[in-house]
Amino acid sequence: MQIGDLSRNAGVNVETIRYYERAGVLPVPARQGNGRRIYGEADVRRLGFIRHARDLGFDLQSIRTLLALQEQPEASCTDASRIAQAQLDEVERRLSKLQSLRAELSRMVDECQKGVVAECRVIEALNTSPF
């Protein structure tokens, strides 16, 4: 199949496919005599794996490692577990930060009297930087 077919089958933009090839998480494909890339079902599956991992927030280095581990079915999954735990820890950190942001924004909105800007609690709160 050609790159457009791979794009449709995997639900990934053509430029994303090229980027993943340059980044080394998708192998450089064989080419036809006219220079067009040729892909197979294994590329669709690999791209699906990459896309799902990206949706879960894994960075490309982690994905490279996970892909390499996938090729060793008898190996220990300790590294895969460690990578997933690190990602979970990062998600928890972001959730905590988002909850703090939500509380602060909620406080700002609740305190707003919707009067004039000179007395606006939202503007006032933004002017008092915590940094």
mmCIF file of C-alpha atoms in Angstrom:
data_model
loop_
_atom_site.group_PDB
_atom_site.id
_atom_site.type_symbol
_atom_site.label_atom_id
_atom_site.label_comp_id
_atom_site.label_asym_id
_atom_site.label_seq_id
_atom_site.Cartn_x
_atom_site.Cartn_y
_atom_site.Cartn_z
ATOM 1 C CA MET A 1 0.000 0.000 0.000
ATOM 2 C CA GLN A 2 1.095 3.582 -0.535
ATOM 3 C CA ILE A 3 1.458 6.282 2.105
ATOM 4 C CA GLY A 4 -2.045 7.657 1.526
ATOM 5 C CA ASP A 5 -3.536 4.200 2.091
ATOM 6 C CA LEU A 6 -1.482 3.771 5.251
ATOM 7 C CA SER A 7 -2.646 7.182 6.412
ATOM 8 C CA ARG A 8 -6.313 6.247 5.959
ATOM 9 C CA ASN A 9 -5.947 2.754 7.433
ATOM 10 C CA ALA A 10 -4.124 3.962 10.541
ATOM 11 C CA GLY A 11 -5.974 7.265 10.970
ATOM 12 C CA VAL A 12 -2.747 9.250 10.915
ATOM 13 C CA ASN A 13 -1.787 12.207 8.731
ATOM 14 C CA VAL A 14 0.723 11.579 5.920
ATOM 15 C CA GLU A 15 3.117 14.157 7.388
ATOM 16 C CA THR A 16 2.944 12.373 10.735
ATOM 17 C CA ILE A 17 3.993 9.145 9.030
ATOM 18 C CA ARG A 18 6.974 10.888 7.450
ATOM 19 C CA TYR A 19 7.855 12.432 10.823
ATOM 20 C CA TYR A 20 7.763 9.018 12.529
ATOM 21 C CA GLU A 21 10.042 7.637 9.812
ATOM 22 C CA ARG A 22 12.538 10.473 10.380
ATOM 23 C CA ALA A 23 12.272 9.981 14.160
ATOM 24 C CA GLY A 24 13.052 6.278 13.762
ATOM 25 C CA VAL A 25 9.884 4.835 15.327
ATOM 26 C CA LEU A 26 8.512 3.754 11.960
ATOM 27 C CA PRO A 27 10.960 1.931 9.675
ATOM 28 C CA VAL A 28 11.924 3.538 6.406
ATOM 29 C CA PRO A 29 9.810 1.708 3.841
ATOM 30 C CA ALA A 30 10.838 0.036 0.628
ATOM 31 C CA ARG A 31 10.231 2.078 -2.490
ATOM 32 C CA GLN A 32 8.743 1.278 -5.850
ATOM 33 C CA GLY A 33 10.655 1.977 -9.045
ATOM 34 C CA ASN A 34 8.968 5.389 -9.242
ATOM 35 C CA GLY A 35 10.201 6.269 -5.731
ATOM 36 C CA ARG A 36 6.868 5.877 -3.953
ATOM 37 C CA ARG A 37 6.898 4.302 -0.514
ATOM 38 C CA ILE A 38 5.421 0.820 -0.085
ATOM 39 C CA TYR A 39 3.850 -0.228 3.232
ATOM 40 C CA GLY A 40 2.342 -3.442 4.562
ATOM 41 C CA GLU A 41 -0.037 -4.567 7.295
ATOM 42 C CA ALA A 42 2.826 -4.680 9.803
ATOM 43 C CA ASP A 43 3.270 -0.935 9.252
ATOM 44 C CA VAL A 44 -0.441 -0.373 9.927
ATOM 45 C CA ARG A 45 -0.165 -2.319 13.201
ATOM 46 C CA ARG A 46 3.034 -0.535 14.238
ATOM 47 C CA LEU A 47 1.541 2.852 13.434
ATOM 48 C CA GLY A 48 -1.558 1.918 15.468
ATOM 49 C CA PHE A 49 0.709 1.048 18.399
ATOM 50 C CA ILE A 50 2.549 4.372 18.051
ATOM 51 C CA ARG A 51 -0.681 6.344 17.753
ATOM 52 C CA HIS A 52 -2.181 4.695 20.834
ATOM 53 C CA ALA A 53 1.012 5.284 22.826
ATOM 54 C CA ARG A 54 1.036 8.946 21.754
ATOM 55 C CA ASP A 55 -2.636 9.273 22.758
ATOM 56 C CA LEU A 56 -1.580 8.049 26.211
ATOM 57 C CA GLY A 57 1.110 10.746 26.302
ATOM 58 C CA PHE A 58 4.237 8.626 25.846
ATOM 59 C CA ASP A 59 7.187 10.473 24.312
ATOM 60 C CA LEU A 60 9.012 9.119 21.277
ATOM 61 C CA GLN A 61 11.949 7.752 23.274
ATOM 62 C CA SER A 62 9.580 5.736 25.448
ATOM 63 C CA ILE A 63 7.777 4.510 22.349
ATOM 64 C CA ARG A 64 11.090 3.433 20.789
ATOM 65 C CA THR A 65 11.866 1.429 23.914
ATOM 66 C CA LEU A 66 8.387 -0.116 24.042
ATOM 67 C CA LEU A 67 8.593 -1.066 20.367
ATOM 68 C CA ALA A 68 11.981 -2.708 20.945
ATOM 69 C CA LEU A 69 10.557 -4.596 23.926
ATOM 70 C CA GLN A 70 7.620 -5.766 21.824
ATOM 71 C CA GLU A 71 10.087 -7.523 19.548
ATOM 72 C CA GLN A 72 11.341 -9.608 22.513
ATOM 73 C CA PRO A 73 8.205 -11.500 23.629
ATOM 74 C CA GLU A 74 10.089 -13.688 26.122
ATOM 75 C CA ALA A 75 11.846 -10.780 27.863
ATOM 76 C CA SER A 76 10.767 -9.375 31.227
ATOM 77 C CA CYS A 77 8.208 -6.590 31.046
ATOM 78 C CA THR A 78 9.899 -4.687 33.897
ATOM 79 C CA ASP A 79 11.057 -1.908 31.578
ATOM 80 C CA ALA A 80 7.599 -1.567 30.014
ATOM 81 C CA SER A 81 6.062 -1.367 33.479
ATOM 82 C CA ARG A 82 8.629 1.233 34.566
ATOM 83 C CA ILE A 83 7.906 3.377 31.505
ATOM 84 C CA ALA A 84 4.140 3.125 32.057
ATOM 85 C CA GLN A 85 4.534 3.982 35.751
ATOM 86 C CA ALA A 86 6.584 7.069 34.893
ATOM 87 C CA GLN A 87 3.870 8.155 32.464
ATOM 88 C CA LEU A 88 1.173 7.536 35.082
ATOM 89 C CA ASP A 89 3.153 9.615 37.595
ATOM 90 C CA GLU A 90 3.363 12.447 35.057
ATOM 91 C CA VAL A 91 -0.388 12.269 34.382
ATOM 92 C CA GLU A 92 -1.069 12.399 38.126
ATOM 93 C CA ARG A 93 1.199 15.451 38.435
ATOM 94 C CA ARG A 94 -0.632 17.199 35.582
ATOM 95 C CA LEU A 95 -4.028 16.307 37.041
ATOM 96 C CA SER A 96 -3.030 17.785 40.379
ATOM 97 C CA LYS A 97 -1.882 20.969 38.674
ATOM 98 C CA LEU A 98 -5.100 21.156 36.638
ATOM 99 C CA GLN A 99 -7.178 20.717 39.792
ATOM 100 C CA SER A 100 -5.297 23.619 41.384
ATOM 101 C CA LEU A 101 -5.854 25.733 38.275
ATOM 102 C CA ARG A 102 -9.540 24.842 38.300
ATOM 103 C CA ALA A 103 -9.890 25.845 41.954
ATOM 104 C CA GLU A 104 -8.145 29.178 41.351
ATOM 105 C CA LEU A 105 -10.227 29.980 38.261
ATOM 106 C CA SER A 106 -13.406 28.978 40.072
ATOM 107 C CA ARG A 107 -12.489 31.265 42.980
ATOM 108 C CA MET A 108 -11.820 34.139 40.579
ATOM 109 C CA VAL A 109 -15.132 33.697 38.792
ATOM 110 C CA ASP A 110 -17.092 33.276 42.036
ATOM 111 C CA GLU A 111 -15.616 36.468 43.495
ATOM 112 C CA CYS A 112 -16.369 38.508 40.393
ATOM 113 C CA GLN A 113 -19.220 40.959 40.994
ATOM 114 C CA LYS A 114 -19.522 41.629 37.248
ATOM 115 C CA GLY A 115 -19.297 45.338 37.927
ATOM 116 C CA VAL A 116 -16.682 47.658 36.452
ATOM 117 C CA VAL A 117 -13.150 46.669 35.482
ATOM 118 C CA ALA A 118 -11.667 48.979 38.123
ATOM 119 C CA GLU A 119 -13.200 46.699 40.775
ATOM 120 C CA CYS A 120 -12.925 43.401 38.861
ATOM 121 C CA ARG A 121 -11.704 40.504 41.045
ATOM 122 C CA VAL A 122 -10.573 38.540 37.965
ATOM 123 C CA ILE A 123 -8.277 41.359 36.815
ATOM 124 C CA GLU A 124 -7.108 41.919 40.377
ATOM 125 C CA ALA A 125 -6.302 38.239 40.855
ATOM 126 C CA LEU A 126 -4.325 38.143 37.616
ATOM 127 C CA ASN A 127 -2.318 41.174 38.719
ATOM 128 C CA THR A 128 -1.174 39.397 41.889
ATOM 129 C CA SER A 129 1.281 36.925 40.399
ATOM 130 C CA PRO A 130 2.320 33.971 42.579
ATOM 131 C CA PHE A 131 5.763 34.029 40.914
#
